[in-house]
Short mmCIF file of C-alpha atoms (C1' of nucleotides) in Angstrom, two decimals:
data_model
loop_
_atom_site.label_atom_id
_atom_site.label_comp_id
_atom_site.label_asym_id
_atom_site.label_seq_id
_atom_site.Cartn_x
_atom_site.Cartn_y
_atom_site.Cartn_z
CA MET S 1 -97.40 27.67 166.70
CA ASP S 2 -98.43 29.48 163.53
CA GLY S 3 -97.63 33.08 162.77
CA ILE S 4 -95.11 35.25 161.27
CA PRO S 5 -91.80 36.41 162.84
CA ILE S 6 -91.13 40.29 162.98
CA GLY S 7 -88.88 40.48 159.93
CA GLU S 8 -91.55 38.90 157.49
CA LEU S 9 -94.10 41.38 159.31
CA SER S 10 -91.97 44.36 158.74
CA ARG S 11 -91.75 43.30 155.10
CA LEU S 12 -95.71 42.81 154.82
CA THR S 13 -96.55 45.96 156.31
CA GLY S 14 -93.73 48.29 155.09
CA VAL S 15 -93.20 48.93 158.84
CA ASN S 16 -89.67 49.17 160.25
CA ILE S 17 -88.66 46.09 162.25
CA GLU S 18 -87.38 48.32 164.89
CA THR S 19 -90.72 50.72 164.58
CA ILE S 20 -92.39 47.68 165.43
CA ARG S 21 -90.76 47.07 168.55
CA TYR S 22 -90.92 51.01 169.60
CA TYR S 23 -94.94 50.49 168.80
CA GLU S 24 -94.97 47.65 171.31
CA LYS S 25 -92.92 49.54 173.62
CA ILE S 26 -95.40 52.29 173.93
CA LYS S 27 -98.16 49.75 173.64
CA MET S 28 -99.84 50.79 170.70
CA LEU S 29 -99.29 47.30 169.84
CA GLN S 30 -99.84 44.39 172.18
CA PRO S 31 -96.91 41.87 172.91
CA PRO S 32 -97.31 39.07 170.91
CA PRO S 33 -96.77 35.48 171.76
CA ARG S 34 -93.28 34.32 171.63
CA THR S 35 -91.32 31.17 170.19
CA GLU S 36 -89.30 29.15 173.00
CA GLY S 37 -86.21 30.98 171.50
CA GLY S 38 -88.03 34.35 172.63
CA ARG S 39 -88.93 35.37 169.00
CA ARG S 40 -91.89 37.11 168.66
CA ILE S 41 -94.41 35.65 166.43
CA TYR S 42 -97.07 37.62 165.04
CA GLY S 43 -100.90 36.40 163.71
CA PRO S 44 -103.81 38.03 161.57
CA THR S 45 -104.85 40.35 164.40
CA GLU S 46 -101.29 41.78 165.39
CA THR S 47 -100.98 42.41 161.41
CA ARG S 48 -104.26 44.24 160.97
CA VAL S 49 -103.43 46.42 164.14
CA LEU S 50 -100.20 47.40 162.80
CA ALA S 51 -101.65 47.80 159.31
CA PHE S 52 -104.29 50.34 160.79
CA ILE S 53 -101.39 52.05 162.71
CA ARG S 54 -99.59 52.65 159.50
CA ARG S 55 -101.94 53.83 157.33
CA GLY S 56 -103.02 55.96 160.14
CA ARG S 57 -99.63 57.34 160.15
CA GLU S 58 -99.68 57.94 156.09
CA LEU S 59 -102.89 59.67 156.84
CA GLY S 60 -101.01 62.18 159.07
CA PHE S 61 -102.46 61.36 162.34
CA GLY S 62 -100.33 61.56 165.58
CA LEU S 63 -100.01 58.03 167.57
CA GLU S 64 -102.32 59.44 170.11
CA ASP S 65 -104.88 60.17 167.60
CA ILE S 66 -104.00 56.52 166.27
CA ARG S 67 -104.48 55.22 169.63
CA ALA S 68 -107.45 56.47 170.36
CA LEU S 69 -109.28 55.44 166.77
CA LEU S 70 -107.91 51.71 167.77
CA ALA S 71 -109.65 52.16 170.98
CA LEU S 72 -112.95 53.39 169.16
CA GLY S 73 -112.86 50.57 166.64
CA GLY S 74 -113.27 47.74 169.09
CA PRO S 75 -116.81 46.25 169.19
CA GLY S 76 -119.64 48.32 170.47
CA LYS S 77 -117.36 50.96 172.06
CA ALA S 78 -118.49 54.22 170.79
CA SER S 79 -120.44 55.99 168.03
CA CYS S 80 -118.68 57.06 164.73
CA GLU S 81 -119.17 60.62 166.25
CA ASP S 82 -116.24 60.05 168.08
CA VAL S 83 -114.21 58.90 165.45
CA ARG S 84 -115.49 61.74 163.53
CA LYS S 85 -114.42 64.43 165.88
CA ILE S 86 -110.82 63.41 165.73
CA ALA S 87 -110.30 63.09 161.98
CA SER S 88 -112.28 66.51 161.95
CA HIS S 89 -109.77 68.22 164.34
CA HIS S 90 -107.30 66.48 162.15
CA LEU S 91 -108.62 67.61 158.95
CA ASP S 92 -108.64 71.33 160.04
CA ASP S 93 -104.87 71.05 161.28
CA ILE S 94 -104.16 69.77 157.63
CA ARG S 95 -106.00 72.87 156.31
CA THR S 96 -104.39 75.34 158.22
CA LYS S 97 -100.86 73.78 157.37
CA ILE S 98 -102.00 73.91 153.73
CA ALA S 99 -102.69 77.39 154.24
CA ASP S 100 -99.49 78.49 156.05
CA LEU S 101 -97.30 76.62 153.18
CA ARG S 102 -99.21 78.17 150.32
CA LYS S 103 -98.00 81.41 152.02
CA LEU S 104 -94.59 80.33 152.43
CA GLU S 105 -94.67 79.06 148.84
CA ARG S 106 -95.93 82.63 147.29
CA LEU S 107 -93.17 84.55 149.31
CA LEU S 108 -90.57 82.42 148.43
CA ALA S 109 -91.43 82.14 145.03
CA LYS S 110 -91.53 85.81 144.50
CA THR S 111 -88.56 86.34 146.21
CA ILE S 112 -86.68 83.89 144.23
CA THR S 113 -87.81 85.02 141.02
CA GLN S 114 -86.13 88.54 141.59
CA CYS S 115 -82.96 86.95 142.03
CA SER S 116 -80.90 87.72 139.52
CA GLY S 117 -77.60 85.83 140.36
CA SER S 118 -75.85 89.33 141.07
CA ARG S 119 -73.50 89.75 143.51
CA VAL S 120 -73.98 90.01 147.06
CA PRO S 121 -75.27 92.43 148.69
CA ASP S 122 -77.72 92.39 146.07
CA CYS S 123 -79.73 89.24 147.18
CA PRO S 124 -83.74 89.32 147.61
CA VAL S 125 -83.54 86.09 149.68
CA LEU S 126 -81.20 87.45 152.40
CA ASP S 127 -83.16 90.63 152.25
CA ILE S 128 -86.04 89.17 152.96
CA LEU S 129 -84.34 87.23 156.15
CA ASP S 130 -82.24 90.40 157.43
CA VAL S 131 -84.44 93.05 159.00
CA ARG S 132 -81.59 95.39 158.27
CA ARG S 133 -81.57 94.79 154.62
CA SER S 134 -85.27 95.26 154.17
CA MET L 1 -71.16 98.05 178.94
CA ASP L 2 -73.91 98.56 176.41
CA GLY L 3 -76.41 95.92 175.59
CA ILE L 4 -79.10 93.87 176.81
CA PRO L 5 -79.54 90.62 178.68
CA ILE L 6 -80.97 87.32 177.09
CA GLY L 7 -84.69 87.84 178.46
CA GLU L 8 -84.81 91.25 176.49
CA LEU L 9 -83.74 89.86 173.55
CA SER L 10 -86.37 86.92 173.82
CA ARG L 11 -88.84 89.76 174.29
CA LEU L 12 -87.53 91.78 171.41
CA THR L 13 -87.26 88.79 168.78
CA GLY L 14 -90.05 86.55 170.32
CA VAL L 15 -87.16 83.67 170.42
CA ASN L 16 -87.45 81.63 173.70
CA ILE L 17 -84.64 82.31 175.93
CA GLU L 18 -83.82 78.35 176.34
CA THR L 19 -83.74 78.33 172.26
CA ILE L 20 -81.46 81.26 172.30
CA ARG L 21 -78.95 79.48 174.45
CA TYR L 22 -79.42 76.34 172.19
CA TYR L 23 -78.51 78.27 169.34
CA GLU L 24 -75.46 79.41 171.07
CA LYS L 25 -74.68 75.59 171.77
CA ILE L 26 -75.09 74.77 168.20
CA LYS L 27 -72.82 77.70 166.87
CA MET L 28 -75.67 79.29 165.11
CA LEU L 29 -75.04 82.12 167.59
CA GLN L 30 -71.79 83.64 168.58
CA PRO L 31 -71.54 83.40 172.33
CA PRO L 32 -72.16 87.33 173.34
CA PRO L 33 -69.92 89.16 175.95
CA ARG L 34 -70.91 88.55 179.55
CA THR L 35 -70.99 90.96 182.50
CA GLU L 36 -68.91 89.98 185.68
CA GLY L 37 -71.53 88.28 186.96
CA GLY L 38 -71.46 85.64 184.01
CA ARG L 39 -74.50 87.26 182.27
CA ARG L 40 -74.85 87.44 178.87
CA ILE L 41 -75.22 90.85 176.89
CA TYR L 42 -76.15 90.93 173.38
CA GLY L 43 -75.85 93.96 171.09
CA PRO L 44 -77.02 94.89 167.69
CA THR L 45 -75.20 92.39 166.04
CA GLU L 46 -76.10 89.37 167.78
CA THR L 47 -79.74 90.57 167.83
CA ARG L 48 -79.94 91.04 164.12
CA VAL L 49 -78.43 87.10 163.45
CA LEU L 50 -81.20 85.91 165.49
CA ALA L 51 -83.98 87.88 163.93
CA PHE L 52 -82.39 86.52 160.79
CA ILE L 53 -82.59 83.04 162.23
CA ARG L 54 -86.15 83.36 163.29
CA ARG L 55 -87.15 84.54 160.15
CA GLY L 56 -85.59 81.76 158.17
CA ARG L 57 -87.43 79.49 160.68
CA GLU L 58 -90.91 81.25 159.93
CA LEU L 59 -90.00 80.50 156.39
CA GLY L 60 -89.66 76.81 157.16
CA PHE L 61 -85.64 76.87 156.21
CA GLY L 62 -83.74 74.11 158.38
CA LEU L 63 -81.27 75.32 160.53
CA GLU L 64 -78.36 73.74 158.67
CA ASP L 65 -79.68 75.65 155.43
CA ILE L 66 -80.06 78.66 157.56
CA ARG L 67 -76.28 78.21 158.76
CA ALA L 68 -75.39 78.27 155.20
CA LEU L 69 -77.45 81.67 154.43
CA LEU L 70 -75.81 83.25 157.36
CA ALA L 71 -72.43 82.05 155.80
CA LEU L 72 -73.51 83.04 152.08
CA GLY L 73 -74.38 86.59 153.78
CA GLY L 74 -71.21 87.63 154.77
CA PRO L 75 -69.47 90.52 153.08
CA GLY L 76 -68.09 89.48 149.49
CA LYS L 77 -68.74 85.84 150.10
CA ALA L 78 -70.58 84.36 147.51
CA SER L 79 -73.25 85.12 144.56
CA CYS L 80 -76.61 85.24 144.87
CA GLU L 81 -76.77 81.99 142.75
CA ASP L 82 -75.50 79.96 145.80
CA VAL L 83 -78.48 81.44 147.90
CA ARG L 84 -81.14 80.92 145.08
CA LYS L 85 -79.86 77.37 145.27
CA ILE L 86 -80.65 76.57 148.74
CA ALA L 87 -84.27 78.71 148.50
CA SER L 88 -85.38 77.20 145.44
CA HIS L 89 -84.51 73.69 146.87
CA HIS L 90 -86.57 74.58 149.94
CA LEU L 91 -89.33 75.78 147.74
CA ASP L 92 -89.81 72.51 145.81
CA ASP L 93 -89.86 70.76 149.16
CA ILE L 94 -92.77 73.19 150.19
CA ARG L 95 -94.68 72.21 147.00
CA THR L 96 -94.15 68.55 147.30
CA LYS L 97 -95.61 69.15 150.70
CA ILE L 98 -98.23 70.76 149.87
CA ALA L 99 -99.25 68.30 147.21
CA ASP L 100 -98.79 65.53 149.82
CA LEU L 101 -101.29 67.46 152.12
CA ARG L 102 -103.93 68.10 149.39
CA LYS L 103 -104.05 64.54 148.94
CA LEU L 104 -104.86 63.85 152.58
CA GLU L 105 -107.24 66.54 152.75
CA ARG L 106 -109.02 65.18 149.83
CA LEU L 107 -109.12 61.73 151.11
CA LEU L 108 -110.05 63.02 154.92
CA ALA L 109 -112.72 65.52 153.66
CA LYS L 110 -114.46 62.68 151.43
CA THR L 111 -114.49 60.13 154.21
CA ILE L 112 -115.58 62.25 156.79
CA THR L 113 -118.59 63.57 154.61
CA GLN L 114 -119.53 59.96 154.45
CA CYS L 115 -119.32 59.87 158.59
CA SER L 116 -123.20 60.02 159.50
CA GLY L 117 -122.64 59.36 163.38
CA SER L 118 -124.17 56.04 162.95
CA ARG L 119 -122.88 53.21 165.41
CA VAL L 120 -120.08 51.46 164.79
CA PRO L 121 -118.96 49.15 163.07
CA ASP L 122 -120.61 51.62 160.27
CA CYS L 123 -117.76 54.01 160.08
CA PRO L 124 -115.93 55.18 156.95
CA VAL L 125 -113.06 57.14 158.73
CA LEU L 126 -112.23 53.63 160.56
CA ASP L 127 -112.87 51.65 157.35
CA ILE L 128 -110.03 53.57 155.56
CA LEU L 129 -107.95 52.62 158.13
CA ASP L 130 -108.53 48.94 158.57
CA VAL L 131 -107.72 46.78 155.50
CA ARG L 132 -110.15 44.34 156.46
CA ARG L 133 -112.56 46.84 156.83
CA SER L 134 -112.19 48.15 153.36
"C1'" DA W 1 -69.16 22.24 163.63
"C1'" DT W 2 -69.47 26.35 160.59
"C1'" DG W 3 -71.37 30.73 158.44
"C1'" DC W 4 -74.75 33.52 157.73
"C1'" DA W 5 -79.50 35.36 158.51
"C1'" DT W 6 -82.43 36.72 162.10
"C1'" DC W 7 -83.81 38.11 166.26
"C1'" DC W 8 -83.27 39.55 171.03
"C1'" DT W 9 -82.73 43.96 174.48
"C1'" DG W 10 -80.72 47.99 175.79
"C1'" DT W 11 -78.63 52.40 174.81
"C1'" DA W 12 -78.41 56.31 172.57
"C1'" DG W 13 -79.27 59.17 168.54
"C1'" DT W 14 -82.26 62.39 165.04
"C1'" DG W 15 -84.11 67.72 164.44
"C1'" DA W 16 -85.69 71.57 166.69
"C1'" DC W 17 -86.56 72.66 170.48
"C1'" DT W 18 -88.68 72.84 175.65
"C1'" DA W 19 -88.83 72.23 180.62
"C1'" DC W 20 -87.29 71.88 184.63
"C1'" DA W 21 -83.67 71.46 189.35
"C1'" DG W 22 -80.43 74.11 191.95
"C1'" DA W 23 -78.03 77.65 192.42
"C1'" DA W 24 -76.06 82.52 191.46
"C1'" DG W 25 -76.93 87.37 190.10
"C1'" DC W 26 -79.64 91.91 190.49
"C1'" DA W 27 -82.38 95.30 192.21
"C1'" DA W 28 -85.55 97.39 195.06
"C1'" DG W 29 -87.53 98.21 199.15
"C1'" DG W 30 -87.35 98.33 204.55
"C1'" DC Q 1 -77.01 96.05 206.03
"C1'" DC Q 2 -80.92 92.16 204.89
"C1'" DT Q 3 -84.99 90.73 202.52
"C1'" DT Q 4 -87.62 89.73 198.85
"C1'" DG Q 5 -88.62 88.60 194.16
"C1'" DC Q 6 -87.29 88.27 189.69
"C1'" DT Q 7 -83.90 86.84 185.92
"C1'" DT Q 8 -80.27 84.10 184.52
"C1'" DC Q 9 -76.98 80.63 184.76
"C1'" DT Q 10 -75.37 75.41 183.50
"C1'" DG Q 11 -76.47 70.88 182.85
"C1'" DT Q 12 -79.73 67.36 182.34
"C1'" DA Q 13 -83.32 65.22 180.45
"C1'" DG Q 14 -87.62 65.17 177.87
"C1'" DT Q 15 -90.82 65.74 173.49
"C1'" DC Q 16 -92.44 63.16 168.98
"C1'" DA Q 17 -91.70 59.54 166.06
"C1'" DC Q 18 -88.54 57.20 165.12
"C1'" DT Q 19 -83.80 54.92 163.46
"C1'" DA Q 20 -79.35 52.97 164.47
"C1'" DC Q 21 -76.38 50.48 166.68
"C1'" DA Q 22 -73.72 47.00 170.03
"C1'" DG Q 23 -73.01 42.78 171.67
"C1'" DG Q 24 -75.05 38.42 172.22
"C1'" DA Q 25 -78.75 34.45 171.23
"C1'" DT Q 26 -81.25 31.78 168.33
"C1'" DG Q 27 -82.73 29.30 163.71
"C1'" DC Q 28 -81.39 27.33 159.60
"C1'" DA Q 29 -78.40 25.14 155.89
"C1'" DT Q 30 -74.12 23.02 154.58
#
DNA sequence: ATGCATCCTGTAGTGACTACAGAAGCAAGG
DNA sequence: CCTTGCTTCTGTAGTCACTACAGGATGCAT
C-alpha cells in the first residue's frame, strides 16, 4: 500500500486537512483507498487533482467552475473552446471587480484626504455614508 | 402612528426585507415600534440608519466596521481621526485586492490568448492549472 | 503498557446574507 | 359580514468555501 496520508498531502499541497475532506465530501475529490485502520491513502493522481483544485482557487475560480474544468481536462473530452469559455467568463468577472474596486478606491481616497482629524460632526467619511449629512 | 412598514422601507432603501430583519437581529438596527398587529413601523431615524448601513456595504465595509462607524457618528462621540483609521484600513484592503486581481487578470488574459480552440490536451488554460501539464 | 501524534466522523460555526414554511394581519371588494 | 389577495410575522435552514471543534480510534516510538 503505497501513498501518503492526509496530513502529508496537506503539507505537500498547502491545502488544509479539513478542506481536503470537504472536497471529498462535495465530490471534487474521489474518495481514496483506505488502510485497514480506515486512514486515507493518497496517490499521485489524487495529489495532482488536489493541486489542480488549489491552483484554480488561487486564480479565483469558483468550485463549480473548477469542477467543470476538471471534467473538461479528461482525455478526449472536449475542445479547448469550452475551457476558454469558462476562463473568459471568469476573466470578465475579474475585470468587473477591478473596475468596481477602483471606483471605491478613488472615492475613499478622496474622502479620507479631506479628513482633517477635526471633531465630529465635521467628518467627510461619515458625510459620504449619511444621506442627511451630504 | 406615523411611519412606514418594512416592505416600503425595503423599496425606499433598496435593502431586502429579510436583510432588514437580519440587521435588526444582529443589532445593527434598533427594533422599531410595532402596530397592535405586530408590524414594524419605521420612522425617519431608522430609515437614515439603514441607508447609512447600505452605503457602507456598497463601499465594501464589513458590518462590524459599519457598526463602529455608526457608533462614532453619534453626537460628541469621537474625533474624525477614529473614523479615518477605519476608512484608511479599508482603503488599504481595497488596494491589496486590486493588486491581487490585476495579477490574476494578467495571468488569465495571457493564458486565454494562447487558447487557440484546439483539441485537448493542447490547452494552455488547463496547462496553467495542472502541475504535470506545465 | 504509556504517551503523543495523527486520523476518523459528525456537527456546527463563519460572514453576509437569502429563501422558504406556515401562520397572522390588513385592506379592498362583493 | 365574508372572500380574496397581498403583506408581514417568526423560526428555520440554506448559500459559498471553508474552518473548528468534540470525542473516539489508530499508529508509532519508548
